Coordinates of C-alpha atoms and ligand atoms in Angstrom, one line a residue:
X1 CA 5.8 9.5 -9.2
X2 CA 2.5 12.4 -8.3
X3 CA -1.1 11.8 -7.5
X4 CA -2.4 13.7 -10.5
X5 CA -3.7 12.6 -13.6
X6 CA -4.0 13.9 -16.5
X7 CA -7.8 14.9 -16.8
X8 CA -7.1 16.8 -13.4
X9 CA -4.0 18.2 -14.1
X10 CA -6.0 20.3 -17.8
X11 CA -8.9 21.3 -15.8
X12 CA -6.4 22.8 -12.7
X13 CA -4.5 24.5 -16.0
X14 CA -7.9 25.5 -17.5
X15 CA -6.7 24.3 -20.3
X16 CA -9.0 21.0 -23.1
X17 CA -7.6 18.3 -22.3
X18 CA -6.8 16.9 -25.7
X19 CA -4.3 19.9 -26.2
X20 CA -3.9 19.1 -23.0
X21 CA -2.9 16.2 -24.5
X22 CA -1.3 17.0 -27.3
X23 CA 1.0 19.9 -24.9
X24 CA 2.3 16.5 -23.4
X25 CA 3.2 14.6 -26.6
X26 CA 5.4 17.4 -27.9
X27 CA 7.4 17.0 -24.4
X28 CA 7.5 13.2 -25.8
X29 CA 5.1 12.4 -23.4
X30 CA 2.6 9.6 -24.0
X31 CA -0.1 10.1 -21.6
X32 CA -4.2 9.3 -22.2
X33 CA -6.7 10.8 -20.0
X34 CA -6.9 9.3 -16.7
X35 CA -2.8 8.3 -16.6
X36 CA -0.9 9.8 -13.3
X37 CA 1.7 11.5 -14.1
X38 CA 4.6 10.9 -13.0
X39 CA 6.2 14.5 -11.2
X40 CA 8.9 16.1 -13.4
X41 CA 6.2 15.5 -17.1
X42 CA 3.9 17.0 -14.6
X43 CA 6.0 19.7 -13.6
X44 CA 7.4 20.5 -17.1
X45 CA 3.9 20.4 -18.6
X46 CA 2.4 22.8 -16.3
X47 CA 5.7 25.2 -16.8
X48 CA 5.0 25.0 -20.9
X49 CA 1.6 26.9 -19.5
X50 CA 3.6 29.6 -17.1
X51 CA 2.6 28.0 -13.9
X52 CA 4.8 26.3 -11.8
X53 CA 3.7 22.6 -10.4
X54 CA 5.1 22.2 -6.6
X55 CA 4.1 18.1 -6.5
X56 CA 2.9 16.9 -2.5
X57 CA 3.7 13.8 -2.6
X58 CA 0.5 12.0 -0.5
X59 CA 1.3 10.2 2.6
X60 CA 5.1 10.6 1.8
X61 CA 7.1 10.3 4.3
X62 CA 8.1 14.7 4.0
X63 CA 4.2 15.4 5.3
X64 CA 3.7 12.8 7.6
X65 CA 6.6 14.4 8.4
X66 CA 5.0 17.9 8.8
X67 CA 1.8 15.7 10.2
X68 CA 3.4 14.4 13.2
X69 CA 4.6 18.1 14.8
X70 CA 5.6 21.2 14.2
X71 CA 10.0 22.0 13.9
X72 CA 11.4 20.7 17.6
X73 CA 11.2 22.5 19.3
X74 CA 15.7 23.2 21.0
X75 CA 14.7 23.5 23.9
X76 CA 13.5 19.9 24.3
X77 CA 16.8 18.9 22.1
X78 CA 18.3 16.8 23.9
X79 CA 22.2 14.7 22.2
X80 CA 21.7 11.4 21.3
X81 CA 24.0 8.8 20.7
X82 CA 25.8 8.1 17.7
X83 CA 24.9 5.0 15.3
X84 CA 28.1 3.9 13.7
X85 CA 28.0 1.4 11.0
X86 CA 31.4 -0.1 10.2
X87 CA 32.8 -1.1 6.3
X88 CA 36.6 -1.7 5.1
X89 CA 37.6 -4.6 3.3
X90 CA 36.6 -7.7 3.1
X91 CA 38.5 -10.0 5.4
X92 CA 40.0 -7.1 6.9
X93 CA 38.2 -7.5 10.6
X94 CA 35.1 -5.7 10.1
X95 CA 33.3 -9.0 12.1
X96 CA 36.1 -8.7 15.0
X97 CA 36.6 -5.4 15.6
X98 CA 32.6 -5.6 15.4
X99 CA 33.0 -8.2 17.6
X100 CA 35.1 -7.6 20.1
X101 CA 33.7 -3.8 20.6
X102 CA 30.1 -4.7 21.6
X103 CA 32.7 -7.4 24.6
X104 CA 35.2 -5.1 25.7
X105 CA 35.7 -4.8 29.0
X106 CA 35.0 -1.1 28.7
X107 CA 32.0 -1.9 27.6
X108 CA 29.9 -2.9 30.8
X109 CA 27.3 -5.4 29.6
X110 CA 24.7 -6.8 31.4
X111 CA 24.2 -10.0 32.7
X112 CA 23.5 -13.1 30.3
X113 CA 24.9 -11.0 27.2
X114 CA 23.4 -10.1 24.0
X115 CA 20.1 -12.7 22.9
X116 CA 18.7 -11.0 21.2
X117 CA 19.6 -10.3 17.0
X118 CA 18.0 -7.0 16.7
X119 CA 20.4 -5.9 13.2
X120 CA 22.2 -3.1 15.2
X121 CA 23.8 -3.2 19.6
X122 CA 23.9 -0.7 21.6
X123 CA 27.3 -0.3 23.4
X124 CA 26.7 1.9 27.2
X125 CA 30.8 2.9 28.2
X126 CA 31.5 5.1 30.9
X127 CA 31.6 7.6 29.2
X128 CA 28.6 7.5 26.9
X129 CA 26.7 5.4 24.8
X130 CA 27.5 4.0 21.5
X131 CA 25.4 2.1 18.8
X132 CA 26.8 -0.3 16.2
X133 CA 24.6 -1.3 13.1
X134 CA 24.9 -5.4 12.9
X135 CA 25.4 -5.9 9.0
X136 CA 28.9 -4.4 7.8
X137 CA 30.1 -3.2 4.2
X138 CA 29.3 -0.7 2.0
X139 CA 26.4 -2.4 0.0
X140 CA 24.2 -2.6 3.3
X141 CA 25.0 1.0 3.7
X142 CA 23.6 1.7 0.7
X143 CA 20.9 -0.5 -0.2
X144 CA 19.3 0.8 2.7
X145 CA 20.1 4.5 1.5
X146 CA 18.9 3.8 -1.2
X147 CA 15.1 3.3 0.7
X148 CA 15.7 6.3 1.8
X149 CA 17.0 6.0 4.9
X150 CA 19.9 7.8 7.0
X151 CA 20.1 5.3 9.5
X152 CA 24.2 5.9 9.9
X153 CA 26.1 9.0 11.9
X154 CA 29.6 7.6 12.0
X155 CA 31.3 5.0 9.5
X156 CA 34.1 3.6 11.5
X157 CA 36.8 2.2 8.2
X158 CA 38.7 -0.7 8.5
X159 CA 42.0 -0.7 6.7
X160 CA 44.3 -4.1 7.4
X161 CA 47.5 -2.9 8.2
X162 CA 49.5 -5.0 6.9
X163 CA 47.0 -4.9 2.8
X164 CA 46.7 -1.2 3.2
X165 CA 44.2 0.3 1.1
X166 CA 42.3 -2.2 -0.7
X167 CA 39.2 -2.1 -3.7
X168 CA 36.4 -1.9 -1.7
X169 CA 38.2 -0.2 0.4
X170 CA 38.1 2.9 -1.9
X171 CA 34.4 1.7 -2.9
X172 CA 33.3 1.8 1.5
X173 CA 34.7 5.9 1.2
X174 CA 33.2 6.5 -1.7
X175 CA 30.2 5.4 -0.6
X176 CA 30.1 7.1 2.7
X177 CA 31.1 9.9 1.3
X178 CA 28.7 10.4 -1.3
X179 CA 26.3 9.4 2.0
X180 CA 28.1 12.4 3.5
X181 CA 28.8 10.4 6.4
X182 CA 32.3 11.8 8.9
X183 CA 34.6 8.8 8.0
X184 CA 36.6 7.3 11.6
X185 CA 39.4 4.9 10.3
X186 CA 40.2 1.9 12.4
X187 CA 43.6 0.6 10.9
X188 CA 43.7 -2.9 12.0
X189 CA 45.4 -6.3 12.4
X190 CA 48.6 -3.8 13.7
X191 CA 49.5 -7.1 15.6
X192 CA 50.4 -8.5 13.0
X193 CA 54.3 -8.5 12.2
X194 CA 53.9 -7.2 7.9
X195 CA 51.9 -3.8 10.0
X196 CA 52.2 -0.9 8.1
X197 CA 50.0 1.7 9.2
X198 CA 52.4 4.6 7.5
X199 CA 51.7 3.2 4.0
X200 CA 47.8 3.3 4.5
X201 CA 47.4 6.2 6.2
X202 CA 49.5 7.8 3.3
X203 CA 47.5 6.3 0.6
X204 CA 44.0 7.3 2.3
X205 CA 45.7 10.4 1.8
X206 CA 44.9 10.5 -1.7
X207 CA 41.3 9.9 -1.4
X208 CA 40.4 13.0 0.7
X209 CA 41.3 10.6 4.2
X210 CA 44.6 13.2 5.9
X211 CA 45.3 12.1 9.3
X212 CA 44.4 14.6 12.3
X213 CA 48.6 14.7 13.2
X214 CA 49.1 15.4 9.5
X215 CA 46.8 18.5 9.2
X216 CA 43.5 16.8 8.3
X217 CA 40.3 16.0 9.9
X218 CA 40.3 12.4 9.9
X219 CA 40.7 9.9 13.0
X220 CA 42.4 7.6 12.5
X221 CA 43.3 5.5 15.4
X222 CA 46.0 1.5 15.5
X223 CA 43.8 -0.8 16.4
X224 CA 44.2 -5.4 17.4
X225 CA 40.8 -6.4 17.3
X226 CA 42.5 -10.1 17.7
X227 CA 44.3 -8.3 20.6
X228 CA 41.6 -6.3 21.9
X229 CA 44.6 -3.4 21.5
X230 CA 43.6 0.1 21.4
X231 CA 39.6 -0.2 21.5
X232 CA 39.2 1.6 24.4
X233 CA 40.7 4.4 22.2
X234 CA 38.9 3.5 18.9
X235 CA 36.0 4.1 21.7
X236 CA 37.2 7.3 22.8
X237 CA 37.3 9.3 19.5
X238 CA 34.6 7.8 18.4
X239 CA 32.3 9.1 21.8
X240 CA 33.9 12.4 20.0
X241 CA 33.2 12.4 17.1
X242 CA 29.8 11.6 18.9
X243 CA 29.7 14.2 19.7
X244 CA 31.4 17.4 18.3
X245 CA 28.1 15.6 15.4
X246 CA 25.9 17.4 17.9
X247 CA 23.5 14.6 17.2
X248 CA 19.9 15.4 19.0
X249 CA 16.8 14.4 19.3
X250 CA 13.5 15.1 21.3
X251 CA 12.0 12.5 23.3
X252 CA 8.8 14.3 23.3
X253 CA 7.6 14.1 20.8
X254 CA 6.0 10.6 18.4
X255 CA 8.7 8.1 16.9
X256 CA 10.2 7.8 14.3
X257 CA 13.1 5.6 13.3
X258 CA 14.3 2.9 10.3
X259 CA 13.3 -1.2 9.8
X260 CA 16.8 -2.4 10.4
X261 CA 15.6 -6.4 9.4
X262 CA 11.9 -7.9 9.1
X263 CA 10.7 -11.2 9.9
X264 CA 8.5 -13.8 10.0
X265 CA 9.1 -15.5 13.4
X266 CA 6.6 -19.4 13.1
X267 CA 5.1 -17.4 17.0
X268 CA 5.4 -14.2 17.3
X269 CA 3.9 -13.8 13.8
X270 CA 5.8 -10.4 11.3
X271 CA 8.9 -9.4 13.7
X272 CA 10.8 -5.9 12.8
X273 CA 14.1 -4.7 14.6
X274 CA 13.1 -1.1 14.2
X275 CA 16.3 2.3 15.6
X276 CA 14.2 4.6 16.9
X277 CA 15.5 7.9 15.7
X278 CA 13.5 10.3 16.7
X279 CA 11.3 10.7 19.5
X280 CA 10.2 7.7 21.7
X281 CA 8.0 5.0 21.4
X282 CA 5.7 3.3 23.6
X283 CA 3.8 -0.5 23.6
X284 CA 0.4 1.1 22.2
X285 CA 1.2 3.1 19.9
X286 CA -0.2 2.8 16.1
X287 CA 2.6 3.1 13.2
X288 CA 3.0 2.7 9.5
X289 CA 6.1 1.5 8.1
X290 CA 6.4 1.2 4.4
X291 CA 3.2 -0.4 3.9
X292 CA 2.3 -2.5 6.8
X293 CA 1.2 -1.1 10.3
X294 CA 0.2 -1.7 13.5
X295 CA 0.5 -1.2 17.5
X296 CA 2.5 -1.8 19.5
X297 CA 2.0 -5.1 21.5
X298 CA 5.9 -5.3 22.9
X299 CA 9.2 -4.4 23.2
X300 CA 12.3 -5.7 23.3
X301 CA 15.7 -4.9 24.2
X302 CA 19.2 -6.7 22.3
X303 CA 18.3 -8.0 26.4
X304 CA 15.2 -10.1 25.6
X305 CA 14.3 -7.4 28.2
X306 CA 11.2 -5.9 27.2
X307 CA 10.3 -1.9 27.6
X308 CA 7.7 -0.6 28.5
X309 CA 8.9 2.9 25.6
X310 CA 12.5 3.6 23.6
X311 CA 13.9 7.0 22.7
X312 CA 16.0 8.0 20.5
X313 CA 19.3 6.0 18.9
X314 CA 17.1 2.9 20.7
X315 CA 17.0 -0.5 18.8
X316 CA 15.0 -2.5 19.3
X317 CA 11.7 -5.8 18.6
X318 CA 8.6 -4.8 17.4
X319 CA 5.8 -6.4 17.3
X320 CA 3.0 -5.7 15.9
X321 CA 2.9 -5.8 13.0
X322 CA 0.2 -6.3 10.5
X323 CA 2.4 -8.0 7.4
X324 CA 6.1 -7.3 6.8
X325 CA 7.5 -3.9 5.9
X326 CA 11.9 -4.0 4.8
X327 CA 15.0 -3.5 5.9
X328 CA 15.8 0.4 5.3
X329 CA 12.1 1.5 5.4
X330 CA 10.6 4.4 7.6
X331 CA 9.3 3.8 9.9
X332 CA 6.5 7.1 12.3
X333 CA 3.9 6.8 14.7
X334 CA 0.6 8.1 13.8
X335 CA -2.4 8.9 15.6
X336 CA -4.9 6.6 15.2
X337 CA -5.4 3.5 13.4
X338 CA -7.7 3.7 11.4
X339 CA -4.8 7.1 10.4
X340 CA -2.0 4.0 10.2
X341 CA -4.2 1.9 8.2
X342 CA -5.4 4.7 5.7
X343 CA -2.1 5.7 5.0
X344 CA -0.8 2.0 4.4
X345 CA -3.8 1.1 2.0
X346 CA -2.3 4.5 0.2
X347 CA 0.5 3.5 -0.7
X348 CA -0.3 0.5 -1.6
X349 CA -2.0 1.8 -4.3
X350 CA 0.6 4.3 -5.4
X351 CA 3.1 1.1 -5.4
X352 CA 1.0 -0.8 -7.6
X353 CA 0.4 2.0 -10.9
X354 CA 4.4 2.7 -9.6
X355 CA 5.0 -0.9 -10.7
X356 CA 2.8 -0.2 -13.9
X357 CA 4.6 3.4 -14.2
X358 CA 8.0 4.4 -15.1
X359 CA 11.2 5.2 -11.8
X360 CA 12.9 8.2 -12.3
X361 CA 16.3 7.4 -12.1
X362 CA 18.1 9.7 -14.2
X363 CA 19.3 8.3 -17.8
X364 CA 21.0 9.7 -21.0
X365 CA 17.5 10.2 -22.3
X366 CA 15.9 11.6 -19.8
X367 CA 18.3 13.7 -19.2
X368 CA 18.0 15.2 -23.3
X369 CA 14.4 15.2 -22.5
X370 CA 14.6 17.8 -20.2
X371 CA 12.5 15.7 -17.0
X372 CA 15.8 15.9 -15.0
X373 CA 16.1 19.8 -15.6
X374 CA 15.9 20.5 -11.7
X375 CA 19.2 18.4 -11.3
X376 CA 22.1 20.8 -12.1
X377 CA 24.3 17.8 -10.9
X378 CA 25.2 14.8 -12.7
X379 CA 26.9 12.1 -11.0
X380 CA 29.0 9.5 -12.8
X381 CA 30.3 6.0 -10.9
X382 CA 33.0 5.8 -13.4
X383 CA 35.4 2.0 -13.9
X384 CA 37.8 1.3 -16.3
X385 CA 39.7 -1.8 -17.5
X386 CA 42.9 0.0 -16.0
X387 CA 44.7 3.0 -13.9
X388 CA 45.3 4.8 -16.9
X389 CA 42.2 5.5 -18.9
X390 CA 40.4 5.9 -15.6
X391 CA 42.3 9.1 -14.9
X392 CA 42.6 10.7 -18.5
X393 CA 38.2 10.1 -18.7
X394 CA 37.9 11.2 -14.8
X395 CA 39.5 14.1 -16.0
X396 CA 38.1 14.9 -19.2
X397 CA 34.7 14.0 -17.6
X398 CA 35.2 17.2 -15.1
X399 CA 36.6 19.3 -17.3
X400 CA 32.4 19.4 -19.2
X401 CA 31.3 20.3 -16.2
X402 CA 29.7 24.3 -16.0
X403 CA 28.7 27.2 -15.0
X404 CA 24.5 25.7 -15.0
X405 CA 25.6 21.4 -14.8
X406 CA 28.2 19.9 -12.2
X407 CA 29.2 17.0 -13.5
X408 CA 30.9 15.1 -10.5
X409 CA 32.5 11.3 -10.3
X410 CA 31.2 10.2 -6.9
X411 CA 33.0 6.7 -7.7
X412 CA 35.8 5.7 -10.4
X413 CA 37.8 2.7 -10.1
X414 CA 39.0 0.3 -12.1
X415 CA 37.8 -3.1 -12.4
X416 CA 34.0 -4.6 -13.8
X417 CA 30.8 -3.5 -13.1
X418 CA 29.9 -4.6 -9.3
X419 CA 26.3 -5.2 -7.9
X420 CA 28.3 -2.1 -5.0
X421 CA 28.4 0.5 -8.0
X422 CA 24.4 -0.2 -8.8
X423 CA 24.5 -0.2 -5.7
X424 CA 25.6 3.4 -5.3
X425 CA 23.5 4.5 -8.0
X426 CA 20.9 3.9 -6.3
X427 CA 20.9 5.1 -3.3
X428 CA 23.3 8.6 -5.3
X429 CA 20.6 8.7 -8.3
X430 CA 24.2 8.5 -10.1
X431 CA 24.5 7.2 -13.7
X432 CA 27.5 3.8 -14.2
X433 CA 29.7 4.7 -16.9
X434 CA 31.9 1.5 -18.2
X435 CA 35.1 1.9 -19.9
X436 CA 36.8 -2.0 -20.9
X437 CA 34.9 -3.4 -18.4
X438 CA 32.6 -6.0 -19.0
X439 CA 29.6 -6.2 -15.8
X440 CA 29.2 -8.4 -13.6
X441 CA 25.8 -10.8 -13.9
X442 CA 24.8 -9.6 -10.5
X443 CA 25.1 -5.5 -10.9
X444 CA 23.5 -6.2 -14.2
X445 CA 20.5 -8.0 -11.6
X446 CA 20.9 -4.8 -9.4
X447 CA 20.7 -2.3 -12.0
X448 CA 17.9 -3.9 -13.4
X449 CA 15.3 -3.8 -10.8
X450 CA 16.5 -0.8 -9.6
X451 CA 16.2 0.8 -13.1
X452 CA 19.8 2.3 -12.9
X453 CA 21.7 3.4 -16.6
X454 CA 24.5 1.3 -16.8
X455 CA 26.2 3.0 -20.4
X456 CA 29.5 1.0 -21.1
X457 CA 32.2 2.2 -24.2
X458 CA 35.5 0.9 -26.0
X459 CA 36.5 4.1 -27.5
X460 CA 36.6 7.7 -24.9
X461 CA 35.3 10.0 -27.4
X462 CA 32.3 8.1 -27.3
X463 CA 32.0 8.0 -24.1
X464 CA 32.7 12.3 -23.9
X465 CA 30.3 12.7 -27.2
X466 CA 27.3 10.9 -25.4
X467 CA 27.3 13.3 -21.8
X468 CA 28.6 16.4 -23.5
X469 CA 24.6 16.2 -24.9
X470 CA 23.5 14.7 -22.8
X471 CA 24.7 18.0 -20.5
X472 CA 23.3 19.6 -23.2
X473 CA 20.3 18.4 -22.5
X474 CA 20.1 20.1 -19.5
X475 CA 19.7 23.1 -20.2
X476 CA 17.1 24.4 -20.7
X477 CA 16.8 25.2 -24.1
X478 CA 17.8 29.2 -25.5
X479 CA 15.8 31.6 -27.0
X480 CA 17.3 32.7 -30.2
X481 CA 15.5 35.3 -32.5
X482 CA 14.9 34.1 -36.0
X483 CA 15.4 37.2 -38.5
X484 CA 12.2 36.5 -41.3
X485 CA 11.9 39.9 -43.2
X486 CA 12.3 44.1 -43.3
X487 CA 9.4 45.9 -43.9
X488 CA 8.9 49.5 -44.4
X489 CA 6.0 51.0 -43.8
X490 CA 5.2 54.1 -45.6
X491 CA 1.3 54.4 -45.0
X492 CA -1.2 54.4 -42.2
X493 CA -5.1 52.9 -42.7
X494 CA -7.5 53.9 -39.5
X495 CA -9.8 51.3 -39.2
X496 CA -12.3 51.7 -36.6
X497 CA -12.5 47.6 -35.6
X498 CA -9.0 47.1 -35.8
X499 CA -6.5 50.4 -34.4
X500 CA -4.4 50.8 -37.0
X501 CA -2.7 49.0 -40.2
X502 CA -0.2 49.9 -41.6
X503 CA 0.2 49.7 -45.3
X504 CA 4.1 48.5 -45.6
X505 CA 6.2 47.3 -48.6
X506 CA 8.8 44.3 -47.7
X507 CA 11.8 45.4 -48.8
X508 CA 14.0 42.0 -48.1
X509 CA 12.5 38.5 -47.2
X510 CA 9.7 38.2 -46.1
X511 CA 6.4 38.9 -43.4
X512 CA 3.9 36.2 -41.6
X513 CA 1.1 36.4 -40.0
X514 CA 2.2 35.2 -36.6
X515 CA 6.0 36.8 -36.4
X516 CA 6.8 39.0 -33.9
X517 CA 8.5 42.5 -35.1
X518 CA 10.5 45.5 -33.8
X519 CA 9.9 48.3 -35.4
X520 CA 12.7 50.5 -36.2
X521 CA 13.8 54.1 -37.0
X522 CA 17.2 55.5 -37.5
X523 CA 18.9 52.5 -36.0
X524 CA 16.8 52.4 -32.8
X525 CA 14.3 50.7 -31.8
X526 CA 11.1 51.4 -30.4
X527 CA 8.6 48.9 -30.0
X528 CA 8.0 45.1 -30.1
X529 CA 5.0 43.1 -31.0
X530 CA 2.9 40.8 -32.9
X531 CA 2.2 40.3 -36.3
X532 CA -1.9 40.2 -36.1
X533 CA -3.0 40.6 -39.2
X534 CA -1.0 40.2 -42.6
X535 CA -3.3 41.5 -45.9
X536 CA -2.3 41.5 -49.7
X537 CA -5.3 44.2 -50.5
X538 CA -8.4 43.5 -49.4
X539 CA -7.1 38.9 -48.5
X540 CA -6.1 38.3 -46.2
X541 CA -3.0 36.6 -46.3
X542 CA -0.4 33.7 -44.3
X543 CA 3.1 35.5 -45.9
X544 CA 3.8 38.3 -48.6
X545 CA 7.3 38.2 -50.3
X546 CA 10.0 40.2 -50.8
X547 CA 9.2 42.7 -53.3
X548 CA 4.9 42.8 -52.5
X549 CA 3.2 45.7 -50.6
X550 CA 1.3 44.4 -48.3
X551 CA -1.3 45.9 -44.3
X552 CA 0.1 44.9 -41.6
X553 CA -1.7 44.9 -38.1
X554 CA 0.7 45.4 -35.2
X555 CA -0.3 44.1 -32.0
X556 CA 1.6 46.0 -29.6
X557 CA 2.9 48.3 -30.5
X558 CA 2.3 51.9 -29.0
X559 CA 3.0 55.0 -31.9
X560 CA 4.6 53.8 -36.0
X561 CA 5.1 56.7 -38.7
X562 CA 5.7 56.0 -42.3
X563 CA 9.5 56.4 -43.0
X564 CA 9.6 53.5 -39.2
X565 CA 11.6 50.6 -40.6
X566 CA 9.9 47.1 -39.7
X567 CA 12.1 43.8 -38.8
X568 CA 10.2 40.4 -38.4
X569 CA 11.8 37.5 -36.5
X570 CA 10.2 34.6 -35.4
X571 CA 12.0 33.1 -31.2
X572 CA 12.6 29.4 -31.6
X573 CA 13.6 27.0 -28.8
X574 CA 17.5 26.0 -29.6
X575 CA 18.7 24.2 -27.7
X576 CA 22.3 25.7 -25.3
X577 CA 25.9 24.5 -26.4
X578 CA 27.9 23.8 -23.9
X579 CA 31.2 26.1 -23.1
X580 CA 33.9 23.7 -21.6
X581 CA 37.7 24.4 -21.0
X582 CA 38.5 22.1 -23.4
Ligands
GDP1 P1 35.6 -9.3 8.1 O1 35.6 -10.5 6.2 O2 36.1 -8.1 7.4 O3 34.2 -9.0 8.0 O4 37.3 -9.6 8.5 P2 37.1 -10.4 10.0 O5 35.9 -10.0 10.2 O6 35.7 -11.9 9.3 O7 38.3 -11.0 10.0 C1 38.8 -11.7 8.9 C2 40.2 -12.8 9.3 O8 41.2 -11.3 9.8 C3 39.8 -13.5 10.4 O9 40.7 -14.5 10.1 C4 39.8 -12.8 11.6 O10 40.4 -13.5 12.8 C5 41.9 -12.0 11.4 N1 41.7 -10.4 11.7 C6 40.9 -9.4 12.4 N2 41.3 -8.7 12.3 C7 41.9 -9.1 13.2 C8 43.7 -8.3 14.1 O11 43.6 -7.6 14.5 N3 44.5 -9.0 13.7 C9 45.2 -10.1 12.9 N4 46.2 -10.6 13.5 N5 43.8 -10.7 13.2 C10 42.6 -10.4 12.1

């Protein structure tokens, strides 16, 4: 959502509001004078008048960031601990592993252990510190991402060595990949007699995760959460991976971070768990987070210890909020109480309007309309009933990619469309395509709430035809010349005011006022311009047909003489056809 109304934009473009509304209609947008335009429509409409529009979100995160400070000076940057999310198939041991990692011998725990539930916890080892997010699973991970938060640096993918790669393992891989977060694999339950870590490694290869010992890039560690085997190695590898990512933050700037959880507490009021990602948060700082704001009244770590400040990669409990933010809401310190309140209030206003307008996730229709014209990649989540169809569809879909538009299947799996698909689609701005599969009711709800488009098909051809048509809509229209006629210039009249007039004979087709022309002499194009005026005898004419004579006022023509030919044409915009490999 931009913040510009129809009236404001028309004024900025220096055109009448009425005309502008008509132009909007021709673009498929029906708006009233005081209505705010969504960013895509505003950009598109301005482009019609040759103006390139740049939308600055009002008090959006980008602006706050820019306001927060200049970019960090590299010399102020300090290494920070990596933040880790554990993912994997149900029952493969995510919770158990998180638990033992936090309590492992190598992690020196302070007396009293963890007493506060913070949504994340720091694990300090003699070799370095790691931060684990509490909520395991890819749904929580992508739900955060859908709110615009990138909280995770590394994903630990837990795969049970006896079970191997399962549906949610694949989902987790695709969710992590879509977010561009590196994956480290923990092959768990190696204590079981039917454990087969070798098969796990082989299966993971199919999804692009190749172990280092086979020349790939993925670190894979065999562990047993139950027997506490190899935990130290896993922690070491996580620390190493963190180092390789060269994660840095500047502790000497106002804090920013992300809300992990928030709840009402009977005595304390609104309480949030916050992960500080950059800067240092101090008691007394003013902040905004989502629609809430406040002043830091108290900070606590996971052991219940009061803190005066919290630096990068630190989870803390935060008191002093005026309301409840949502998990995934970005958090920022601002300079004053007044600024905090202003921003929160503006956001509330914008949100109210946004609720009335549409969000703009990619839909087939939006692509048709061309409002997704700047998105030159179409991301797809593909679900099919059987592996065979899935492979065939994925192949055919990816072949539809052209030089202009890349089509990327970010997740393909057999089985019904589930809530995790809807959440991934939201987080990644993707379309969900189903082939001979049902949509789980909760997936449908999530998709509706998040305004994600799900399309179901039972005929492959129809699915492909729809996508192809949508992709064609994604292309900028092509301008083509449509030939109207050929004129012979027979004599030239010099008029005092209007310049020269060419006396012509219509040799073929017709000539129309406001059409374009090319002057041809001996097969060469000498000039181009517009038919600014057209006369039959002394009368103005709109069109003159073959075999008749007329006077033509040639705008933009440098020179012409009797004997020259005029080719008359119009320029039309045509949807471009895709040239595909198939
Ligand atoms: P989650 O659903 O992925 O969080 O899995 P849980 O951590 O709840 O574990 C599922 C089951 O596997 C539980 O009964 C655990 O006790 C068991 N489990 C977890 N890790 C291991 C392990 O390393 N070895 C064995 N034998 N069982 C494990």
